[in-house]
Tab-separated table of C-alpha atoms in Angstrom:
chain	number	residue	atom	x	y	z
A	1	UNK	CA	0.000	0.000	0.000
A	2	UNK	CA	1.361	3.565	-0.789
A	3	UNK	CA	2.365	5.418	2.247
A	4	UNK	CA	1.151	8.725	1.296
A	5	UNK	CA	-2.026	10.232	1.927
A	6	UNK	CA	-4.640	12.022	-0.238
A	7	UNK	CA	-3.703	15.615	0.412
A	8	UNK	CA	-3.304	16.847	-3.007
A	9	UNK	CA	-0.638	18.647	-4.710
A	10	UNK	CA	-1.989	22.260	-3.930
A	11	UNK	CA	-2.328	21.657	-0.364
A	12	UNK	CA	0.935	20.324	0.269
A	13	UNK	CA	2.148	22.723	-2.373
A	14	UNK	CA	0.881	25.933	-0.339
A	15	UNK	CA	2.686	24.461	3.484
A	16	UNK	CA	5.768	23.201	1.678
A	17	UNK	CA	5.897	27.034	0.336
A	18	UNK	CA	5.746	28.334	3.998
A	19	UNK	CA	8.499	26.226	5.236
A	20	UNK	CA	10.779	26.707	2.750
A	21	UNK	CA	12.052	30.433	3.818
A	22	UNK	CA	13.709	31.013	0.787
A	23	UNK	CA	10.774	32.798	-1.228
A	24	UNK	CA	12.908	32.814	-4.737
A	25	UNK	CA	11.076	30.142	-5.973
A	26	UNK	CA	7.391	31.188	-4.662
A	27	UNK	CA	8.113	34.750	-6.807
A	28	UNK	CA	9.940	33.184	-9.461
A	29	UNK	CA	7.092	30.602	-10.452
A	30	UNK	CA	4.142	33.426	-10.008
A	31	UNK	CA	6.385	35.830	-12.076
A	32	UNK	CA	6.138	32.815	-14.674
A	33	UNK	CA	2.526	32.201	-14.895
A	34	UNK	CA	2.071	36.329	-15.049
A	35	UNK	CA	4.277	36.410	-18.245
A	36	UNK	CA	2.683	32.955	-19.372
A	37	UNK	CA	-0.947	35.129	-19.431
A	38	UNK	CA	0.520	38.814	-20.308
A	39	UNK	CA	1.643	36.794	-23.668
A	40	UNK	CA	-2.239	34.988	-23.889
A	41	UNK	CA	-3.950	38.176	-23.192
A	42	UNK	CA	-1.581	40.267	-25.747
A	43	UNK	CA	-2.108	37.536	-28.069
A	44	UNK	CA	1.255	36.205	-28.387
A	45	UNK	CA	0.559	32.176	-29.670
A	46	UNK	CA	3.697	30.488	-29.434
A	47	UNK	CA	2.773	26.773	-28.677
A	48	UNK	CA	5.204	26.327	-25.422
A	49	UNK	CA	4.346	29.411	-24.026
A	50	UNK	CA	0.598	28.512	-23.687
A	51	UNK	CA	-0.937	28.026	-20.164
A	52	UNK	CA	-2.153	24.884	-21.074
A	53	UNK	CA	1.052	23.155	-22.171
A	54	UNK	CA	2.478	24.048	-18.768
A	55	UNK	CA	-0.719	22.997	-17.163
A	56	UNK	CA	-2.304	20.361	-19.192
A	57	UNK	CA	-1.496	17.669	-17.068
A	58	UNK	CA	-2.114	19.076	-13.557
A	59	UNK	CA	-5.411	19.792	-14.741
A	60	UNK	CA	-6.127	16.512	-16.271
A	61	UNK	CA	-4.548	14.905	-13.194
A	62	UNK	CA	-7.584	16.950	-10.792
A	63	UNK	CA	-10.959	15.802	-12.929
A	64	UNK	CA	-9.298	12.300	-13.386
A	65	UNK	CA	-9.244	11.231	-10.083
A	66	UNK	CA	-12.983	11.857	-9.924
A	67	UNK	CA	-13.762	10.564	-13.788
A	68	UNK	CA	-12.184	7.279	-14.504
A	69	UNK	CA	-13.570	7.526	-18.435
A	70	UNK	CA	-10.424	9.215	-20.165
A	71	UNK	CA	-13.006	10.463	-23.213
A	72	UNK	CA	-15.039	12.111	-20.867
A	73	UNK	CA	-11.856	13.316	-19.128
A	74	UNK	CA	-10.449	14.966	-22.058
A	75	UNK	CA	-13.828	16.858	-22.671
A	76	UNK	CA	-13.749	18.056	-19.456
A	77	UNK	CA	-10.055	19.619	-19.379
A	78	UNK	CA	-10.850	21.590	-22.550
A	79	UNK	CA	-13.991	22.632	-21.065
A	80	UNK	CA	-11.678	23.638	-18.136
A	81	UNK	CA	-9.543	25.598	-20.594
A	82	UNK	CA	-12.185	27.329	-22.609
A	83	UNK	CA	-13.422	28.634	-18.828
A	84	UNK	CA	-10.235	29.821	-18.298
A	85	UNK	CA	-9.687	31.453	-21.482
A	86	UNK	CA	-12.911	33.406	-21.301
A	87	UNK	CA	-11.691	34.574	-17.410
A	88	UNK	CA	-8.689	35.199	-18.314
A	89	UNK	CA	-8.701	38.697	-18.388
A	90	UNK	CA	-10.440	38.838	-14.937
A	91	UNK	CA	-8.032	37.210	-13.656
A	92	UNK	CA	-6.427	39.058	-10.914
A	93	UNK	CA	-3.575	37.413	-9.271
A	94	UNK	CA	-4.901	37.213	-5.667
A	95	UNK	CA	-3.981	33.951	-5.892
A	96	UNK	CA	-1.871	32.050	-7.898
A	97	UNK	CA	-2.382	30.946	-11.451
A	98	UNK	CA	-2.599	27.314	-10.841
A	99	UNK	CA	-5.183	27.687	-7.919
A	100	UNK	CA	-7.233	29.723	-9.441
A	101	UNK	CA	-7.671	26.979	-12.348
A	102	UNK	CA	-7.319	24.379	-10.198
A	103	UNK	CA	-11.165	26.203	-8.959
A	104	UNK	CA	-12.643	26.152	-12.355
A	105	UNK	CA	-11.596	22.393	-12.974
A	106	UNK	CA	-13.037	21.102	-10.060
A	107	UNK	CA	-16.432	23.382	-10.525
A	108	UNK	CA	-16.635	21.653	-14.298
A	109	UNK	CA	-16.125	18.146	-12.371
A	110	UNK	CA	-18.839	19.326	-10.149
A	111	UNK	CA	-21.254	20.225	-13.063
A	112	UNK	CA	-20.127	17.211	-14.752
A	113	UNK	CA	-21.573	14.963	-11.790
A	114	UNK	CA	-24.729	17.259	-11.275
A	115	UNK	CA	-25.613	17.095	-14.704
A	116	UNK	CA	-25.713	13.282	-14.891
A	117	UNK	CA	-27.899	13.231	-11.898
A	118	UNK	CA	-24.897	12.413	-9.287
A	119	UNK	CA	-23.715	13.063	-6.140
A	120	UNK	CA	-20.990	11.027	-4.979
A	121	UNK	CA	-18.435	12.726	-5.887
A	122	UNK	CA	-19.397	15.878	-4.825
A	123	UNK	CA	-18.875	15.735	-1.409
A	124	UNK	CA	-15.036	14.450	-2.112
A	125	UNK	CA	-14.651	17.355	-4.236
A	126	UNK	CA	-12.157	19.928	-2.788
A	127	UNK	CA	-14.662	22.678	-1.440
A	128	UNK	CA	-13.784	26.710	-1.844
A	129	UNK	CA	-13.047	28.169	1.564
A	130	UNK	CA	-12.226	31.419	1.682
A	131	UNK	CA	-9.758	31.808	-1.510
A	132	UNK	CA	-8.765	28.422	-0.253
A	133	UNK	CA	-9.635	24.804	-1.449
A	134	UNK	CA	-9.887	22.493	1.343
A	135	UNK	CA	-9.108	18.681	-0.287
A	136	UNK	CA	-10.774	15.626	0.767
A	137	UNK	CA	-9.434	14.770	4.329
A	138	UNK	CA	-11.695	12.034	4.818
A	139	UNK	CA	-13.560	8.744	2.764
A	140	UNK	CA	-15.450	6.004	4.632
A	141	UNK	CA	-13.075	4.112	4.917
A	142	UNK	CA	-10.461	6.018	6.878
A	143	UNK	CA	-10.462	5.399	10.264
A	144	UNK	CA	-8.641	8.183	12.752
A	145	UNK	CA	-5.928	5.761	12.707
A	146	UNK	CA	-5.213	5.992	9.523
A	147	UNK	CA	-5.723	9.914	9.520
A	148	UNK	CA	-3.200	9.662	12.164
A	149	UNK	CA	-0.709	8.396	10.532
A	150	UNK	CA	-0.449	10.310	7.531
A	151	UNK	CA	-0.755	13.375	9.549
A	152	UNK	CA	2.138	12.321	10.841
A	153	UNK	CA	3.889	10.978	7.318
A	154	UNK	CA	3.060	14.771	5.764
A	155	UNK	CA	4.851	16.109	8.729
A	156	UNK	CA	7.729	13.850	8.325
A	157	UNK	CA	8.396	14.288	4.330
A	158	UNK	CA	7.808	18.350	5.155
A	159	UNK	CA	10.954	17.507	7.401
A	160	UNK	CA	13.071	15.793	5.441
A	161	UNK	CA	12.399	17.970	2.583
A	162	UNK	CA	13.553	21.122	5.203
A	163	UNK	CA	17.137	19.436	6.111
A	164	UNK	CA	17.749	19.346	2.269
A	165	UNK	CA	20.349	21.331	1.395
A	166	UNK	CA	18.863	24.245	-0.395
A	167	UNK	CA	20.469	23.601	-4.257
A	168	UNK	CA	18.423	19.702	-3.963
A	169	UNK	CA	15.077	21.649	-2.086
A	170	UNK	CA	14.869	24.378	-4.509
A	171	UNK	CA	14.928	21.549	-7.683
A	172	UNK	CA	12.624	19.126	-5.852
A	173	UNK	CA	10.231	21.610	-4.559
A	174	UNK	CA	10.077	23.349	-7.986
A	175	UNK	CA	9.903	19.809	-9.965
A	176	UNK	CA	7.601	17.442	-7.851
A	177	UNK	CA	5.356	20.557	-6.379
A	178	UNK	CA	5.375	23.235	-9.009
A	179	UNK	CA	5.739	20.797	-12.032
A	180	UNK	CA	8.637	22.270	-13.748
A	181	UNK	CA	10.453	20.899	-16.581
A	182	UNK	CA	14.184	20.297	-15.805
A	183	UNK	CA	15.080	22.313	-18.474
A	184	UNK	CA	12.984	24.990	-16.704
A	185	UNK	CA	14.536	24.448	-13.252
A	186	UNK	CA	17.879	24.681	-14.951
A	187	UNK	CA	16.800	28.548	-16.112
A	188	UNK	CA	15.756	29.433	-12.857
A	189	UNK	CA	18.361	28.291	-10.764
A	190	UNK	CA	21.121	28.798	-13.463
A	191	UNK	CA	22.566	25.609	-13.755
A	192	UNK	CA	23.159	22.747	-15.992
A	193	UNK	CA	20.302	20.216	-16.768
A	194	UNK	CA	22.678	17.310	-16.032
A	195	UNK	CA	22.963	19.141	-12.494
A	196	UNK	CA	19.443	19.168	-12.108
A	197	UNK	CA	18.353	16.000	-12.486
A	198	UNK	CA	21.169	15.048	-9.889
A	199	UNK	CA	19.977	17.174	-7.482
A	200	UNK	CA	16.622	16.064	-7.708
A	201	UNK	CA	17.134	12.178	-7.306
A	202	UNK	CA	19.710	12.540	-4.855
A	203	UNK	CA	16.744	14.808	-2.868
A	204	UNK	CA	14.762	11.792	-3.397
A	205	UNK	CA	17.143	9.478	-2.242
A	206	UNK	CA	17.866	11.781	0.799
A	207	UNK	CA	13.847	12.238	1.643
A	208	UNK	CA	13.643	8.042	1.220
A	209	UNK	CA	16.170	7.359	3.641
A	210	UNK	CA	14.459	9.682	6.328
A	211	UNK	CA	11.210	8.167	5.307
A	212	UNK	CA	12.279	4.243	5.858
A	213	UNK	CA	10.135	3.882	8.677
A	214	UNK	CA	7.262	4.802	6.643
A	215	UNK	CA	8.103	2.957	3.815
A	216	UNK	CA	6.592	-0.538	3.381
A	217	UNK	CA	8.471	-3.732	3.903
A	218	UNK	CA	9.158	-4.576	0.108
A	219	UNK	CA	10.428	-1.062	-0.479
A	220	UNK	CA	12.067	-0.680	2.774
A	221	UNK	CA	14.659	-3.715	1.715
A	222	UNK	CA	15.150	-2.323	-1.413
A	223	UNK	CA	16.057	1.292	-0.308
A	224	UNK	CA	17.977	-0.422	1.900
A	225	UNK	CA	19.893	-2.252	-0.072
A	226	UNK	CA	19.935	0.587	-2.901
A	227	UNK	CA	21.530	3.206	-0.901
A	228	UNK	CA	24.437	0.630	0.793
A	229	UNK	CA	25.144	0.578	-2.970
A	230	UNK	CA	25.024	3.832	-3.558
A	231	UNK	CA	27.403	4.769	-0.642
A	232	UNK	CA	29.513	1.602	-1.653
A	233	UNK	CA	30.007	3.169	-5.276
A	234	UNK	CA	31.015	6.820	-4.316
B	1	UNK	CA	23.633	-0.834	-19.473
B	2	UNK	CA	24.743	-1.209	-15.421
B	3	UNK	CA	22.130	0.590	-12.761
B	4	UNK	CA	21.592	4.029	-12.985
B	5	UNK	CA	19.380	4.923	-10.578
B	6	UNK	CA	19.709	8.576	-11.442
B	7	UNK	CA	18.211	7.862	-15.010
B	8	UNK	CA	15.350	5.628	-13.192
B	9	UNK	CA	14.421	8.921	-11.528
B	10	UNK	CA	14.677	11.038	-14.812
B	11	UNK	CA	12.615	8.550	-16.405
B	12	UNK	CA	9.744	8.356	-13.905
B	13	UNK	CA	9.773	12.428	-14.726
B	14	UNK	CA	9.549	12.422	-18.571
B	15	UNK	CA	12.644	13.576	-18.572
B	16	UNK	CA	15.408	11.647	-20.147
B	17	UNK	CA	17.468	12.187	-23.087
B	18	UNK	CA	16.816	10.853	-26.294
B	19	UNK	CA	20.014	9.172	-26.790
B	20	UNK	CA	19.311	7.188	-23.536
B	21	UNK	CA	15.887	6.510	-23.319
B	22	UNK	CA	15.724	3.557	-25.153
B	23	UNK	CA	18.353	1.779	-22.925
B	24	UNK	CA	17.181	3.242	-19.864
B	25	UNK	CA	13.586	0.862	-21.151
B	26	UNK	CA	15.360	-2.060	-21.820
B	27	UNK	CA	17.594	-2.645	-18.954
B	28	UNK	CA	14.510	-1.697	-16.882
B	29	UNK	CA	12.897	-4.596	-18.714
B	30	UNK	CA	15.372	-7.098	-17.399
B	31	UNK	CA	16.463	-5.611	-14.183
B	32	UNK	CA	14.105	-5.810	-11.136
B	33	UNK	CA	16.628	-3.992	-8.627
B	34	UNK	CA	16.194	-0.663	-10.901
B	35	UNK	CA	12.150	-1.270	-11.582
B	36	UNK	CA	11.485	-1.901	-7.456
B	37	UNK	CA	14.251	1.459	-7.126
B	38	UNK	CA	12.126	3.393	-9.797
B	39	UNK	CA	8.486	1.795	-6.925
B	40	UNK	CA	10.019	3.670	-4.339
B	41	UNK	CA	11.180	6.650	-5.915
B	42	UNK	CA	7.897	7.262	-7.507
B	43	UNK	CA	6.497	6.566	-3.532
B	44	UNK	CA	8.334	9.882	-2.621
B	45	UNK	CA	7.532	11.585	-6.353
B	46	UNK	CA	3.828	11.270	-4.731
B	47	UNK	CA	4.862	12.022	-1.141
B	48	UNK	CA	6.315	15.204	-2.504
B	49	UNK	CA	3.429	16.453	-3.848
B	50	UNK	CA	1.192	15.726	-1.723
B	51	UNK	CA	-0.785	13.218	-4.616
B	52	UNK	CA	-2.001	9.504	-3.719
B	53	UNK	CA	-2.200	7.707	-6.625
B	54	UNK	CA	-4.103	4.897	-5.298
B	55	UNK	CA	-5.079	3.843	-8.783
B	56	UNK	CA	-8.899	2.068	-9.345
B	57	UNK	CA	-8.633	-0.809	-11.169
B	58	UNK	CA	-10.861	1.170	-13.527
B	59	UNK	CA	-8.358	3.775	-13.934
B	60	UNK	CA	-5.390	1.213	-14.275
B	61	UNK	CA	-7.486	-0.389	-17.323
B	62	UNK	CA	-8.186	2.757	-18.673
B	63	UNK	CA	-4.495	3.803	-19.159
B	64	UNK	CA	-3.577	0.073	-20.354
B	65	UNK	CA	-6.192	0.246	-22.759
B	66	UNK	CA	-5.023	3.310	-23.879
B	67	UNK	CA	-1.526	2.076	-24.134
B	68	UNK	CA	-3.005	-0.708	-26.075
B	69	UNK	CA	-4.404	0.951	-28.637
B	70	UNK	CA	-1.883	3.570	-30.129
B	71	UNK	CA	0.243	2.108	-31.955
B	72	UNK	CA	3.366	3.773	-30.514
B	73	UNK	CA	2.208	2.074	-27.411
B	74	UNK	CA	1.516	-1.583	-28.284
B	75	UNK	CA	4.619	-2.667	-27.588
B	76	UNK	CA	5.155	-0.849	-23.696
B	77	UNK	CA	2.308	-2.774	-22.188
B	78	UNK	CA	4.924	-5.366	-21.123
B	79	UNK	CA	6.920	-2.512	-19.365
B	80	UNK	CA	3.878	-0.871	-18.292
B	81	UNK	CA	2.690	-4.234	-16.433
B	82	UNK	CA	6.132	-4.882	-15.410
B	83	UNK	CA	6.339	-1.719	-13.244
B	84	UNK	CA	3.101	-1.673	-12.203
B	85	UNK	CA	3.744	-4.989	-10.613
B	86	UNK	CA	7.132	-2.634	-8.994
B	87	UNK	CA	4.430	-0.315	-7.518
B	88	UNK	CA	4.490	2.362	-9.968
B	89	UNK	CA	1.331	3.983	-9.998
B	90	UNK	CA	-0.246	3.915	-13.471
B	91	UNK	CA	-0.764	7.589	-13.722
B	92	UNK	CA	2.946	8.018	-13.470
B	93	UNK	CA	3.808	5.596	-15.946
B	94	UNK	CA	1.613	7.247	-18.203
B	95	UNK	CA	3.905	10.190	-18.278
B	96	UNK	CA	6.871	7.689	-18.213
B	97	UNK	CA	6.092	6.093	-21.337
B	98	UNK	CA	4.359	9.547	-23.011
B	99	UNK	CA	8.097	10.190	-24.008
B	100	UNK	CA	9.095	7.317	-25.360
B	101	UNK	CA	5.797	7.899	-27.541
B	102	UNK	CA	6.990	11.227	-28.534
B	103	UNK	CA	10.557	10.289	-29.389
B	104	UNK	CA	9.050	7.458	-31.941
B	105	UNK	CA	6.597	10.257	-33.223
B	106	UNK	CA	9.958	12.243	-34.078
B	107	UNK	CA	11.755	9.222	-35.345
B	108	UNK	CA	10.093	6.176	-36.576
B	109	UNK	CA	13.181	4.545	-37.163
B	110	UNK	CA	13.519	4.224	-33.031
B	111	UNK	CA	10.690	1.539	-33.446
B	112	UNK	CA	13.022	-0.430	-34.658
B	113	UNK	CA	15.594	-0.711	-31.715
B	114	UNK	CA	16.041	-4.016	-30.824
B	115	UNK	CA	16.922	-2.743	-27.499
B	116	UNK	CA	13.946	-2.006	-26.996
B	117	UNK	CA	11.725	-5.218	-27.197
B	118	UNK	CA	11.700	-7.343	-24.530
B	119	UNK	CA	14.751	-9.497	-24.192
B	120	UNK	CA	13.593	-12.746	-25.479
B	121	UNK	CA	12.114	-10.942	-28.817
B	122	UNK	CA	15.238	-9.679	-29.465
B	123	UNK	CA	17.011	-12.540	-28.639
B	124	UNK	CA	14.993	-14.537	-30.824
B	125	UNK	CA	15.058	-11.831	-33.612
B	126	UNK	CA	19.337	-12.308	-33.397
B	127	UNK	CA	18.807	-16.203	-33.627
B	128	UNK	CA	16.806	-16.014	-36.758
């Protein structure tokens, strides 16, 4: 069984932010998504400058964990982007770019469910709060035990990821959080690619070894094993 | 190709070269140490992001299928399975293997890297 819990990406995203201390990255990724729609709304069309190749599959990844069919899932991210086109210009940066379509996709998952006469979903569905979007905390079949302990697993990978040396945080928090190509990490924190992906799996490898405990049994041996080599090799 | 866990990781991202991805498949075809490293690195992947990708059988068959019926794809649903048996969530391997689709899109002639069939195809393809 995976050891991680259902927080969601934005969540986690918006506590790993306050932790880190180094803001850099926070302004550096906003100050991305403000050129990304300064270029839509000024009607600049270059294909890998659109929102939706840098977002494409952080919005398919929301409405597919509440629609399993992927043709219905693919109707429902472009209906997410023609939202979000029309908005655009309303859009006023109280929040960040992502969160603010991370709203509409989950409202067009909503309608999706209420117009087929459903309700399950709903309820799971990340609710607005404030500017905020709670995600699902709780399904039937969590028990407070359960809650417990990946209360205490978030808190754990939030400290491992803090006694990363700051290089191999700034690359992991910008690749696995923000969703950044490496190519793109390597332009904001002026390094080589190569170095990049480096830092990133030895942040990994660093985070895995503090999370052992949590890790299951198969895994555990592995990592075990893996990182004996590792340390063996250098 | 020895164990390069550092290209397992790149891999699980999308994110490896061109000249190495189709080694980087193959070994991972034959080597179970680097397919259970790439299960726990993707474990983290998730942790770091806060995601759970406890996949519904639904979904899992959904992506398979899909993988199934591109062509590009046909011939990943043994690696696809493979990891998946590793722990890999499917959702992940989805973007895994999306660039091993694109590179063939580029360059048809990839498709025909032995290297990258699964061992006893290509051994059997050297025999004849």
């Amino acid at each position: 069984m995976n050891i991680f819990g259902k927080m969601g990406s934005l969540r986690m995203a918006e506590r790993l932010e306050e932790g880190v201390g180094d803001a850099a990255k926070q302004i550096t990724v906003k100050n991305h998504d403000q050129i990304l729609i300064d270029r839509v709304l000024s009607g600049d069309q270059r294909q890998q400058d659109k929102p939706e190749a840098q977002y494409q599959s952080k919005v398919s990844t929301i409405i597919s964990r509440y629609v399993d069919d992927p043709d219905k899932v693919r109707d429902l991210v472009q209906e997410t982007w023609i939202k979000a086109y029309r908005a655009l210009s309303g859009f006023r940066g109280d929040s960040s770019f992502f969160t603010w379509l991370y709203r509409i996709a989950t409202n067009v998952t909503k309608n999706h469910w209420l117009s087929a006469g459903k309700t399950v979903p709903i309820s799971e569905l990340e609710e607005e709060f404030e500017g905020e979007y709670v995600l699902p905390q709780l399904h039937d079949h969590e028990t407070p035990e359960r809650q417990l302990l990946r209360k205490e697993m978030l808190e754990n990978v939030q400290a491992a990821i803090e006694s990363l040396v700051p290089s191999m945080k700034k690359a992991i928090l910008l690749r696995d959080v923000q969703g950044l190509s490496y190519e793109e990490i390597a332009e904001v924190l002026d390094c080589p690619v190569g170095t990049v992906r480096s830092r990133i799996f030895r942040g990994r490898q660093e985070i895995a070894n503090r999370m052992r405990h949590y890790l299951g049994e198969r895994h555990r041996g592995r990592l075990s094993g893996h990182v004996t080599n590792m340390a063996s090799a250098q | 190709m020895a164990c390069n866990p550092e290209l397992v990781s790149a891999f699980l991202d999308g994110e490896l070269e061109t000249v190495i991805l189709h080694p980087v498949v193959a070994h991972l075809m034959q080597c179970d140490h680097c397919c259970q490293t790439m299960g726990w690195l993707a474990q983290v992947k998730e942790g770091i992001a806060g995601h759970y990708w406890n996949d519904s059988e639904d979904l899992t068959q959904s992506i398979m299928g899909a993988i199934r019926n591109e062509k590009v794809y046909s011939r990943h649903t043994s690696l696809f399975e493979r990891l998946r048996r590793f722990g890999v969530p499917a959702v992940l391997l989805a973007t895994a293997l999306a660039q091993v689709q694109a590179l063939e899109a580029e360059d048809p002639a990839q498709q025909s890297d032995l290297l990258f069939r699964p061992p006893m195809v290509a051994q059997a393809a050297e025999i004849e």
